[in-house]
Amino acid sequence: MRTWFLKSALLILVLTLATTLILQHLDDFQTIWKQCDSVTLLLVLACQLPLIGFAGWPFKALLHPFGYRLLWKEWMGLSFIANFLNQVLPYRPGLAFRYLYLHRRYQLPLSQFTFVTLIYTLGVMSTAMLWMILPWWLKPELYRALNF
């Protein structure tokens, strides 16, 4: 009974927050909708949603050697919730939410969480660097034309 009430209250809070944000920025949404055709919008959503969801998988893989086995609902859900909180609230609290959840559910120490987060961040930065360098390395004539 108590968990049902908490889940319902949280759902109502999230829906209220999302509705308030949309109504406050309705003019912006209408401008974007007029400038963007529906196919492009669906394509962006189709690419963005899996990217957000699967961004939690490396975090799951990094926790595995420490003996923590996250279910797919947990790592994917944490990724979506953290991303949502980072977009809606100031100071990007998604990482703090992720830690609080893992600490309460699995008693994950802060030192291990910090280490996993550091390795995760280095991996993301390395991947981004690779994707910036790879096109330049494969097709240098394109970048010579830009006069860099």
C-alpha positions in Angstrom: 0.0 0.0 0.0 2.8 2.4 1.0 4.9 1.7 -2.2 1.8 2.1 -4.4 1.1 5.5 -2.8 4.8 6.6 -3.2 4.9 5.5 -6.8 1.6 7.3 -7.6 2.7 10.4 -5.9 6.0 10.4 -7.8 4.2 9.8 -11.1 1.9 12.7 -10.4 4.8 14.9 -9.4 6.8 14.1 -12.6 3.7 14.6 -14.8 2.9 17.9 -13.1 6.5 19.1 -13.5 6.6 18.1 -17.2 3.3 19.7 -17.9 4.3 22.9 -16.1 7.6 23.1 -18.1 5.8 22.5 -21.4 3.2 25.1 -20.6 5.8 27.6 -19.5 7.7 27.2 -22.8 4.8 26.5 -25.1 5.8 29.3 -27.5 9.3 27.7 -27.8 7.8 24.3 -28.5 5.5 25.8 -31.2 8.4 27.6 -32.8 10.5 24.4 -32.9 7.5 22.4 -34.2 6.9 24.9 -37.1 10.6 24.9 -38.1 11.1 21.2 -37.9 9.2 18.6 -39.9 7.8 15.6 -38.1 10.1 13.1 -39.8 13.2 14.9 -38.6 11.8 15.1 -35.1 11.0 11.4 -35.0 14.4 10.6 -36.3 16.0 12.7 -33.6 13.9 11.0 -30.9 14.6 7.6 -32.4 18.3 8.2 -32.1 18.3 10.0 -28.8 16.2 7.7 -26.7 18.3 4.5 -27.2 21.5 6.6 -26.7 20.2 7.8 -23.3 19.1 4.3 -22.3 22.2 2.5 -23.3 24.5 5.1 -21.7 23.8 3.2 -18.4 25.3 0.0 -19.7 29.0 0.9 -19.2 28.1 2.0 -15.7 26.6 -1.5 -15.1 29.7 -3.1 -16.6 32.1 -1.1 -14.4 30.1 -2.1 -11.3 30.2 -5.8 -12.1 33.9 -6.4 -10.9 32.9 -5.0 -7.5 30.2 -7.6 -7.2 27.2 -5.5 -8.0 24.7 -7.0 -10.5 22.4 -4.4 -11.9 19.3 -5.5 -13.7 18.5 -4.0 -17.1 15.6 -2.1 -15.6 18.0 -0.5 -13.1 20.8 0.6 -15.3 18.5 1.8 -18.1 16.1 3.4 -15.6 19.0 5.2 -13.8 20.2 6.5 -17.1 16.9 8.0 -18.1 16.2 9.4 -14.6 19.6 10.9 -14.3 19.3 12.5 -17.7 15.8 13.8 -16.9 17.0 15.3 -13.6 20.0 16.9 -15.3 17.8 18.6 -17.9 15.1 19.8 -15.4 17.0 20.8 -12.3 20.0 23.1 -11.8 23.4 21.8 -10.9 22.9 18.5 -12.8 21.9 16.3 -9.8 21.5 13.1 -11.9 24.8 11.7 -10.7 23.8 12.3 -7.1 20.5 10.5 -7.6 22.4 7.6 -9.2 24.7 7.4 -6.1 21.8 7.6 -3.6 19.9 4.8 -5.4 22.9 2.5 -5.5 23.9 3.3 -2.0 20.4 2.6 -0.6 19.8 -0.5 -2.8 23.3 -2.1 -2.8 25.2 -0.2 0.0 27.7 1.0 -2.5 30.5 3.0 -0.8 31.2 6.5 -2.0 34.8 5.6 -2.8 33.8 2.8 -5.2 31.1 5.0 -6.8 33.7 7.8 -7.3 36.1 5.4 -8.9 33.5 3.9 -11.2 32.3 7.4 -12.1 35.8 8.5 -12.9 36.5 5.6 -15.2 33.1 6.1 -16.8 33.9 9.8 -17.4 37.3 9.0 -18.8 35.7 6.4 -21.2 33.2 8.9 -22.4 35.9 11.5 -23.0 38.1 9.0 -24.8 35.2 8.0 -27.0 34.4 11.6 -27.8 38.0 12.3 -28.6 38.2 9.3 -30.9 35.1 10.4 -32.8 36.6 13.8 -33.2 39.9 12.5 -34.5 38.8 9.6 -36.6 37.1 11.6 -39.4 40.2 13.8 -39.6 42.4 10.8 -39.9 40.3 9.0 -42.4 39.5 12.0 -44.7 42.2 14.7 -44.1 41.4 16.4 -47.4 38.0 17.5 -46.0 39.7 19.3 -43.2 42.4 20.9 -45.4 39.6 22.5 -47.4 38.4 24.2 -44.1 41.8 25.9 -43.7 42.5 24.7 -40.2 
